N, CA, C and O atoms as CSV, one atom per row, in Angstrom:
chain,resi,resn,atom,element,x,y,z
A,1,UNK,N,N,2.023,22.339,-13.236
A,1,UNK,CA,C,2.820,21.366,-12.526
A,1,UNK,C,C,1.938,20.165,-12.202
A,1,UNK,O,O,0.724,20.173,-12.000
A,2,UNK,N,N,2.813,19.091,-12.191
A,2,UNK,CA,C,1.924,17.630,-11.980
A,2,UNK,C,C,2.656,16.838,-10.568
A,2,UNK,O,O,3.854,16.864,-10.286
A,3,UNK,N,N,1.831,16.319,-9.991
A,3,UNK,CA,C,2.527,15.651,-8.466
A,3,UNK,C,C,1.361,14.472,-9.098
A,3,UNK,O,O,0.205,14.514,-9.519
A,4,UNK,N,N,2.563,13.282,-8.853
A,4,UNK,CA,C,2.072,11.907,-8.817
A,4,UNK,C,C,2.521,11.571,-7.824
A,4,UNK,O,O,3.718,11.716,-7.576
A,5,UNK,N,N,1.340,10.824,-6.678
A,5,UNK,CA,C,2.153,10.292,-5.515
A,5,UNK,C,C,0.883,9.168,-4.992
A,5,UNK,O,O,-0.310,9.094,-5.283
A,6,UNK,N,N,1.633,8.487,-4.229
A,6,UNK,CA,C,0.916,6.955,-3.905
A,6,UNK,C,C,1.259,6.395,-2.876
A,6,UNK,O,O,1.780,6.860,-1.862
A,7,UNK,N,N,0.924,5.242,-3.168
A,7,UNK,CA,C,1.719,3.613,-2.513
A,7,UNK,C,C,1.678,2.649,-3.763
A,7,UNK,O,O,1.098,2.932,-4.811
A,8,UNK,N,N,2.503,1.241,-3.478
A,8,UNK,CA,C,2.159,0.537,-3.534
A,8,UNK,C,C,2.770,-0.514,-2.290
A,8,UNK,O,O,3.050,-0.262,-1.118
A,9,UNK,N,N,2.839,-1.668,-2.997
A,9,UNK,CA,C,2.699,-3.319,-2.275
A,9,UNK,C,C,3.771,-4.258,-2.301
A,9,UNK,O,O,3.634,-5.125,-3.164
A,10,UNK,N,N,4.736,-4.329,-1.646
A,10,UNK,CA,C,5.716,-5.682,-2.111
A,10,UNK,C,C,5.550,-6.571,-0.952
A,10,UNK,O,O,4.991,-6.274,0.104
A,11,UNK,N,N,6.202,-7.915,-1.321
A,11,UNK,CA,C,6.006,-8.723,-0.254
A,11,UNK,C,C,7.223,-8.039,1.050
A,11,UNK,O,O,8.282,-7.556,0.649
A,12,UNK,N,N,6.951,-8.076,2.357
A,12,UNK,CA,C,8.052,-7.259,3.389
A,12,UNK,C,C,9.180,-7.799,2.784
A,12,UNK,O,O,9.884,-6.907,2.310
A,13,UNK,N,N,9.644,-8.975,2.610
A,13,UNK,CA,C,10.775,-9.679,2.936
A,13,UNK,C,C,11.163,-9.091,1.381
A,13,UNK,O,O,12.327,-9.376,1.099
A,14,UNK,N,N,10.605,-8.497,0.538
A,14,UNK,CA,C,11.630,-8.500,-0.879
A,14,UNK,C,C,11.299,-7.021,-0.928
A,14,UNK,O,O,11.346,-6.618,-2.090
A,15,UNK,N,N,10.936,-5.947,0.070
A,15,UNK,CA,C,10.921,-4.554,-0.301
A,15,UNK,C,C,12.915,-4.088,-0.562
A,15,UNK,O,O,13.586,-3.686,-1.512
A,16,UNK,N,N,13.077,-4.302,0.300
A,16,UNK,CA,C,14.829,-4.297,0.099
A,16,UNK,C,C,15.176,-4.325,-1.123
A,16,UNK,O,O,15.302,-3.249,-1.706
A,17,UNK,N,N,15.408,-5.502,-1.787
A,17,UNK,CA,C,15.330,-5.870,-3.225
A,17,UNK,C,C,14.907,-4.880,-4.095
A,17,UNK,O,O,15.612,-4.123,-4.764
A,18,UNK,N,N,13.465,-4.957,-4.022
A,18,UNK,CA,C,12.696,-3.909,-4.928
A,18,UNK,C,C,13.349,-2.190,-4.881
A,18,UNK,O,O,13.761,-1.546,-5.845
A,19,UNK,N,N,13.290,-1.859,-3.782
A,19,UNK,CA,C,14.229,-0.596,-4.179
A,19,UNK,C,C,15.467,-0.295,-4.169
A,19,UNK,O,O,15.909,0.852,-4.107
A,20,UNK,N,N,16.286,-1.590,-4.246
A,20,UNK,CA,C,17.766,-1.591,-4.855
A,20,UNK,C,C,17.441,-1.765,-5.814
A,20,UNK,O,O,18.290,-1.266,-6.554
A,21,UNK,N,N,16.450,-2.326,-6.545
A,21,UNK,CA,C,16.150,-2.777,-8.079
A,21,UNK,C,C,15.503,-1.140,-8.700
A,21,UNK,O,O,15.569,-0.947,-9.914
A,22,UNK,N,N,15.186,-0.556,-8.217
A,22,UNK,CA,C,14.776,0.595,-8.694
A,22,UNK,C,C,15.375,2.311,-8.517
A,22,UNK,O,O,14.824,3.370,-8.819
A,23,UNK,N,N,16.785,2.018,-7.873
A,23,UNK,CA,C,17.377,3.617,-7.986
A,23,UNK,C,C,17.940,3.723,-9.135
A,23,UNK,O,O,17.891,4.882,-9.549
A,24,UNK,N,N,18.532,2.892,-9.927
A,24,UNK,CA,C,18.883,3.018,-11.148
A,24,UNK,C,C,17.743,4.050,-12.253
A,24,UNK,O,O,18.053,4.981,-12.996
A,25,UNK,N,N,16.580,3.528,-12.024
A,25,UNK,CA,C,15.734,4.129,-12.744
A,25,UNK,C,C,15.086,5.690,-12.012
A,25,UNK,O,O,14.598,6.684,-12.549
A,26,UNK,N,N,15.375,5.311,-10.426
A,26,UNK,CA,C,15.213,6.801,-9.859
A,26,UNK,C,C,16.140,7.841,-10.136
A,26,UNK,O,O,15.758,9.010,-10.185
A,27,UNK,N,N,17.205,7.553,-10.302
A,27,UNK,CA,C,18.306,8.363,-10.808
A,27,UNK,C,C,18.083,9.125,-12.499
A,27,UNK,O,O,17.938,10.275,-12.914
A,28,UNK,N,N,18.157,7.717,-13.134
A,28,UNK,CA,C,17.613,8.305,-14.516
A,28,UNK,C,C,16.145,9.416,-14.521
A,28,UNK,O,O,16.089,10.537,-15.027
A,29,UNK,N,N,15.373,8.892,-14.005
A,29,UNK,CA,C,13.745,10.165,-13.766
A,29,UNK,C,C,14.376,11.391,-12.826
A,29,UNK,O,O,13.751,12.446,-12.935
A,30,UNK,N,N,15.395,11.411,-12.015
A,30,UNK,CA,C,15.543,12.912,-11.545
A,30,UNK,C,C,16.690,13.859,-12.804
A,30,UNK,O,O,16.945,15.063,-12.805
A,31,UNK,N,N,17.204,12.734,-13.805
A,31,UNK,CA,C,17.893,13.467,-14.840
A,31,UNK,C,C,16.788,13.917,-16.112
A,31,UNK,O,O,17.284,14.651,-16.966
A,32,UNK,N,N,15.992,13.707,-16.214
A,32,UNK,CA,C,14.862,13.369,-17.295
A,32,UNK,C,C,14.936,15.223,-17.341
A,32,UNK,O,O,15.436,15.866,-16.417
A,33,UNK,N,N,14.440,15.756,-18.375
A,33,UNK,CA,C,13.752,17.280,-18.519
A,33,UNK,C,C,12.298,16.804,-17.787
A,33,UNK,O,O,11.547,15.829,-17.775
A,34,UNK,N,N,12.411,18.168,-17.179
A,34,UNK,CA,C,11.333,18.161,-16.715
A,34,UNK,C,C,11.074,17.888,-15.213
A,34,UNK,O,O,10.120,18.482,-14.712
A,35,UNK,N,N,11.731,17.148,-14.518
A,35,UNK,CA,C,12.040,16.210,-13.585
A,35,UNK,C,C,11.992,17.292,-12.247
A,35,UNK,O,O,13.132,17.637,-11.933
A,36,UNK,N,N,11.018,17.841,-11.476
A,36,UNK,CA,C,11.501,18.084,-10.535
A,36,UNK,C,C,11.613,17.769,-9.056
A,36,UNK,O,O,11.972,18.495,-8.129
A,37,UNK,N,N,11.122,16.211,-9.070
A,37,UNK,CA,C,11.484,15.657,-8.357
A,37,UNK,C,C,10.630,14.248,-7.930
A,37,UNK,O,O,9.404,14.170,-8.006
A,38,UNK,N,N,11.785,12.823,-7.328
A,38,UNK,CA,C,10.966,11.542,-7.772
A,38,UNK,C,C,11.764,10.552,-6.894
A,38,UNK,O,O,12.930,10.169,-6.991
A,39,UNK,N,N,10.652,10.207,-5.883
A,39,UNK,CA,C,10.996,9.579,-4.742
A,39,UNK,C,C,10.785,8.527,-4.777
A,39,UNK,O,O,9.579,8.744,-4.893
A,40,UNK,N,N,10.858,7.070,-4.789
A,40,UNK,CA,C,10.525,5.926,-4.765
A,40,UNK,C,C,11.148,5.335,-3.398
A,40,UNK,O,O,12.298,4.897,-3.423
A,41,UNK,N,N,10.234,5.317,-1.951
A,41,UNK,CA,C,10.697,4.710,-0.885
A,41,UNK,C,C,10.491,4.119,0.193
A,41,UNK,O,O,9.263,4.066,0.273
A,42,UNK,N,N,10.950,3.611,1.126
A,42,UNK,CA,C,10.289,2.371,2.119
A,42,UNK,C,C,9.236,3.313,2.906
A,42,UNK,O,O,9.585,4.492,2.852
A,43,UNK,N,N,8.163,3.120,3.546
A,43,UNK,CA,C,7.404,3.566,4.536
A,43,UNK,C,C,7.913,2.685,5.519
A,43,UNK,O,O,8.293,1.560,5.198
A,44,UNK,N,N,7.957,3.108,6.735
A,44,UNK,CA,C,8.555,3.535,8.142
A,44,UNK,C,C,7.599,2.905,8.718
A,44,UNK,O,O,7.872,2.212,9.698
A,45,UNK,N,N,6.287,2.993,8.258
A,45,UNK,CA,C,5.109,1.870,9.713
A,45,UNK,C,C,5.224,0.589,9.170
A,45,UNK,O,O,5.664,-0.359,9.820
A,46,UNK,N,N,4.658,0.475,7.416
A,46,UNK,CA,C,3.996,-0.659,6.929
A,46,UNK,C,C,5.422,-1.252,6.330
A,46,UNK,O,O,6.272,-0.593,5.731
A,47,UNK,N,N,5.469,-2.734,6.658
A,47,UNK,CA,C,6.759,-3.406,6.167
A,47,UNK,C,C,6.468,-3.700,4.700
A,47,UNK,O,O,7.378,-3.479,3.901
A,48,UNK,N,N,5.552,-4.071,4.348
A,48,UNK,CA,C,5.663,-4.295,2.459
A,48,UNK,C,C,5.156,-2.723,1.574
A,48,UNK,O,O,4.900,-2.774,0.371
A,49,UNK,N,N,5.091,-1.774,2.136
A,49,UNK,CA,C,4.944,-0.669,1.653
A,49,UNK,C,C,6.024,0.096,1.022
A,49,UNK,O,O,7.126,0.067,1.570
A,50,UNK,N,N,5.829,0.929,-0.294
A,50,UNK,CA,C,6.418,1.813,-1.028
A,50,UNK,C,C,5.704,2.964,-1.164
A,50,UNK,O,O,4.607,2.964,-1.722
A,51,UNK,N,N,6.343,4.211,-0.594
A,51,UNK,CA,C,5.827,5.318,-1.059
A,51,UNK,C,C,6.192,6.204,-2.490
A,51,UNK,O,O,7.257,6.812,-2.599
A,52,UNK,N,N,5.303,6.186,-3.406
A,52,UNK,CA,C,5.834,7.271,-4.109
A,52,UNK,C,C,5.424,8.662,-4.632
A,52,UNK,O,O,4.229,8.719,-4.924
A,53,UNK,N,N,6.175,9.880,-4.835
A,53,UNK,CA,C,6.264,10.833,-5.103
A,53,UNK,C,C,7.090,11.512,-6.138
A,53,UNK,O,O,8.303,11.616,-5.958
A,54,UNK,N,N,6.407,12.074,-7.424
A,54,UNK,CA,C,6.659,12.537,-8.269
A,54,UNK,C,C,6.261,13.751,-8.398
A,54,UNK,O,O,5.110,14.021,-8.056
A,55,UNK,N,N,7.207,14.866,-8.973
A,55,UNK,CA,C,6.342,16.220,-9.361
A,55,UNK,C,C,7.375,16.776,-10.549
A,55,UNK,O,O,8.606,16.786,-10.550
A,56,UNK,N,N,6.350,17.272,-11.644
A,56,UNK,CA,C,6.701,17.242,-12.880
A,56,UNK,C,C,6.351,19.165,-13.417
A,56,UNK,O,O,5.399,19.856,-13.052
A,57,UNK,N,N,7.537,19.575,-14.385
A,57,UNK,CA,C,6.971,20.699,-14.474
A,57,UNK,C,C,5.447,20.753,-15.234
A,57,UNK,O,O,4.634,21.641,-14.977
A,58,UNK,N,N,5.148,19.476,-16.374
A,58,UNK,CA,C,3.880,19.828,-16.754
A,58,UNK,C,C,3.912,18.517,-17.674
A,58,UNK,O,O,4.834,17.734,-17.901
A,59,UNK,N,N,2.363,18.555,-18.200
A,59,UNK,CA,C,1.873,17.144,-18.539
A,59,UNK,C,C,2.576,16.164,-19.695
A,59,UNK,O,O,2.583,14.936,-19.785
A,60,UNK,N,N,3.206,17.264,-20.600
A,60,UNK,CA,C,3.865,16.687,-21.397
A,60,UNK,C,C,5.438,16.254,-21.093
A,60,UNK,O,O,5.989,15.437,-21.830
A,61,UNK,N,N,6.246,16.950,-19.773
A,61,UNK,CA,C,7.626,16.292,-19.173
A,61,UNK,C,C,6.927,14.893,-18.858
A,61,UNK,O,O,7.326,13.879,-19.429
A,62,UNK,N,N,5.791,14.851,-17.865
A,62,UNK,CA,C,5.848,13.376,-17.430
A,62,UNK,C,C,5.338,11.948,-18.651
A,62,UNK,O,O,5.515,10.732,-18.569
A,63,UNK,N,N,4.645,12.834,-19.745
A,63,UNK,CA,C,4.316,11.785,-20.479
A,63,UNK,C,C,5.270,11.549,-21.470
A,63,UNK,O,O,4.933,10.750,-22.345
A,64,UNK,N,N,6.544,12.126,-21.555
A,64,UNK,CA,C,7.464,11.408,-22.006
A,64,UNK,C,C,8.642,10.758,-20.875
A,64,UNK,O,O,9.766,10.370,-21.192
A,65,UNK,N,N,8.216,10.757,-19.867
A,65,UNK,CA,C,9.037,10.055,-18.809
A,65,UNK,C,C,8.179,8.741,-19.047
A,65,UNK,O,O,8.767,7.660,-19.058
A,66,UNK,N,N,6.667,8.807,-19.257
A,66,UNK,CA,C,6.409,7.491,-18.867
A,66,UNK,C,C,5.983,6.643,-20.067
A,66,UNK,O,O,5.502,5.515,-19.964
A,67,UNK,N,N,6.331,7.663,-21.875
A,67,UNK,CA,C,6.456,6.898,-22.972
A,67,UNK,C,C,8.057,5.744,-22.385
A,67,UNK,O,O,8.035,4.513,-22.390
A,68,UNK,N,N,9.382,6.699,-21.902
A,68,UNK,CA,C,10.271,5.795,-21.982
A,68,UNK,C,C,10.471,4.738,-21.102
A,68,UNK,O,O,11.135,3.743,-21.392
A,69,UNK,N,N,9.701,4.993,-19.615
A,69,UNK,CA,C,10.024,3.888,-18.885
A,69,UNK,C,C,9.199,2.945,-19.169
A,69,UNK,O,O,9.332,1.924,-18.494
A,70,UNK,N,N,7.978,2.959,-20.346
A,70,UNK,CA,C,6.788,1.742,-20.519
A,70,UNK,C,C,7.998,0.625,-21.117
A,70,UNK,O,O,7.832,-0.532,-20.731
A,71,UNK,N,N,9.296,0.900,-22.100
A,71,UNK,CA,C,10.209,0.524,-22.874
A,71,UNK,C,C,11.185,-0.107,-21.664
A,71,UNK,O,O,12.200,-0.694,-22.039
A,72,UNK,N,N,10.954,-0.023,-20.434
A,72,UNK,CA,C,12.427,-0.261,-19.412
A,72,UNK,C,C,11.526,-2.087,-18.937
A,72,UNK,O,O,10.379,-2.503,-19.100
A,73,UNK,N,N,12.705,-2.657,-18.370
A,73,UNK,CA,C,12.398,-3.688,-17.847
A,73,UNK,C,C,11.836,-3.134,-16.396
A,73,UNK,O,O,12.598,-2.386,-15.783
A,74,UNK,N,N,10.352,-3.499,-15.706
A,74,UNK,CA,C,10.372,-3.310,-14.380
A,74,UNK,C,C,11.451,-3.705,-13.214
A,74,UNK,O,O,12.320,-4.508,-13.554
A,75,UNK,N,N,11.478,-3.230,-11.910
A,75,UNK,CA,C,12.448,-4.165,-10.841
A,75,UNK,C,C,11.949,-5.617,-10.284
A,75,UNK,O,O,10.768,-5.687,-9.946
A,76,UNK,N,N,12.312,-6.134,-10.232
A,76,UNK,CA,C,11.618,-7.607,-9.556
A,76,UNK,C,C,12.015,-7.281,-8.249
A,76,UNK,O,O,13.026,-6.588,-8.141
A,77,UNK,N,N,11.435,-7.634,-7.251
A,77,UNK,CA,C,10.487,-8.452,-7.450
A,77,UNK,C,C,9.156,-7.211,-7.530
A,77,UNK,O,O,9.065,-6.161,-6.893
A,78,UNK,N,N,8.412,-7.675,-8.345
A,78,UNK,CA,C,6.968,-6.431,-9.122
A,78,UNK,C,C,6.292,-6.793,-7.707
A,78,UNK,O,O,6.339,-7.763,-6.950
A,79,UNK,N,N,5.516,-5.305,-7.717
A,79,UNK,CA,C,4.415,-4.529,-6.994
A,79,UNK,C,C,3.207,-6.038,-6.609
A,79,UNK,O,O,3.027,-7.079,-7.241
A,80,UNK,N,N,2.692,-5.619,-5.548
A,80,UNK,CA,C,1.483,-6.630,-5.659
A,80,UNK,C,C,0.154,-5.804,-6.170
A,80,UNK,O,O,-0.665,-6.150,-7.021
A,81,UNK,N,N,0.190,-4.867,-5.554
A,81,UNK,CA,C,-0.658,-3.785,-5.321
A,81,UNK,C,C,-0.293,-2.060,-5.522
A,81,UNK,O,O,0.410,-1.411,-4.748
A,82,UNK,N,N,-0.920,-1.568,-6.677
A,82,UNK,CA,C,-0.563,-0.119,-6.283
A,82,UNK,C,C,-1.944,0.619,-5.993
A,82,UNK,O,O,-3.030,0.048,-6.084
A,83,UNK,N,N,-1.810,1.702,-5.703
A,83,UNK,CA,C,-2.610,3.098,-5.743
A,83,UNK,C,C,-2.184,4.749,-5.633
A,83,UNK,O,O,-2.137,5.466,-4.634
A,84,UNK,N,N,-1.866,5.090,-7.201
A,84,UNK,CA,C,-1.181,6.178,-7.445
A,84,UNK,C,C,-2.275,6.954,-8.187
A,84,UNK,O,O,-3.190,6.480,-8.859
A,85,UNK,N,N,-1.956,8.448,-7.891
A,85,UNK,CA,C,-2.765,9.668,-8.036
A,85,UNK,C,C,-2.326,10.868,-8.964
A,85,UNK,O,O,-1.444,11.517,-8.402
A,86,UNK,N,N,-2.569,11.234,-9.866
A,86,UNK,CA,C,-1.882,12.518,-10.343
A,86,UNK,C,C,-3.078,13.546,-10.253
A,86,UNK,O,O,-4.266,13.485,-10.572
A,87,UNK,N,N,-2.301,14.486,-9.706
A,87,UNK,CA,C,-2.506,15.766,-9.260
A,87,UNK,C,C,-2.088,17.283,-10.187
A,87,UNK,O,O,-0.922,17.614,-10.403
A,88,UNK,N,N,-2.882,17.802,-10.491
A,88,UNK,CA,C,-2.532,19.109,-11.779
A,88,UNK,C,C,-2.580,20.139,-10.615
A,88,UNK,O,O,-3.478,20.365,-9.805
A,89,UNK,N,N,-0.975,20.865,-10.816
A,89,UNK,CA,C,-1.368,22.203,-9.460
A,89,UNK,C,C,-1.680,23.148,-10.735
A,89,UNK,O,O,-1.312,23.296,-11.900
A,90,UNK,N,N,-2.706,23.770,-9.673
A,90,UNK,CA,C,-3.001,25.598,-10.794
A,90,UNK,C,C,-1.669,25.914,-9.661
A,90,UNK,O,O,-0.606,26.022,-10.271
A,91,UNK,N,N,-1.560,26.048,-8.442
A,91,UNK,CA,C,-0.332,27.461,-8.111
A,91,UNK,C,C,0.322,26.584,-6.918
A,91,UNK,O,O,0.120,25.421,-6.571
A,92,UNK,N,N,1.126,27.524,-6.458
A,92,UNK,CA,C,2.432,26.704,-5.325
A,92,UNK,C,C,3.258,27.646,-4.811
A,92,UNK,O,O,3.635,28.565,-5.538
A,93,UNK,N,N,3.717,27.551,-3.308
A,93,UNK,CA,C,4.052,28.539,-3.079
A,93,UNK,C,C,4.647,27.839,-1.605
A,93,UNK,O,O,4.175,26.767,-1.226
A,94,UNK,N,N,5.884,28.648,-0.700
A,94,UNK,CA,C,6.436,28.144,0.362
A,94,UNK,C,C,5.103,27.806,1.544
A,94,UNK,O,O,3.971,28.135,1.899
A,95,UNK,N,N,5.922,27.155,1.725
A,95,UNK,CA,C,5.159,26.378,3.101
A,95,UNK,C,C,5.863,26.906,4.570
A,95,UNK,O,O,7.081,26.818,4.723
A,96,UNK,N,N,5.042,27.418,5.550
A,96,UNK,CA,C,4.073,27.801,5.658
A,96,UNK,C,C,3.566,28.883,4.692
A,96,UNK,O,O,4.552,29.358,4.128
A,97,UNK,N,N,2.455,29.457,4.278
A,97,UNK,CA,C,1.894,30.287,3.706
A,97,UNK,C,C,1.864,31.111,4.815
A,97,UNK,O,O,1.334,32.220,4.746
């Protein structure tokens, strides 16, 4: 299993925008094979902040999620800034343990 998760950066005043510009494509990535789950959303402290969270059954679901979205038009208004992470789980299990 793969968890991609981050931030990035929009200007405050066009985060609105930006993730009305992007459920279309959140919708399509929670239909994708593979897909088990893909959050693209406002953070609650920081006003130009986006959080995101992805988790994939394995390396090859997400690298054809992200052969097809390289092919998609981005949302405007674009990111200023990101910093996203992928994460390979060996195991997983309910929370609390």
């Amino acid at each position: 299993m793969l968890i991609v998760a981050g931030k990035g950066y929009v200007d405050p005043e066009d985060r609105a925008a930006f993730l009305a510009g992007f459920e279309a494509a959140q919708r399509r990535a929670r239909a994708e094979p593979g897909c088990l789950d893909y959050v693209v959303a406002a953070d609650l402290v920081e006003p130009g902040r986006v959080n995101v969270y992805e988790r994939w059954e394995s390396r090859e679901h997400l690298a054809a999620h992200l052969a097809r979205t390289a092919r998609e038009s981005q949302p405007s208004p674009v990111m200023l800034s990101m910093e996203i992470t992928q994460y390979e789980i060996g195991s997983s299990g309910p929370f609390p343990a």
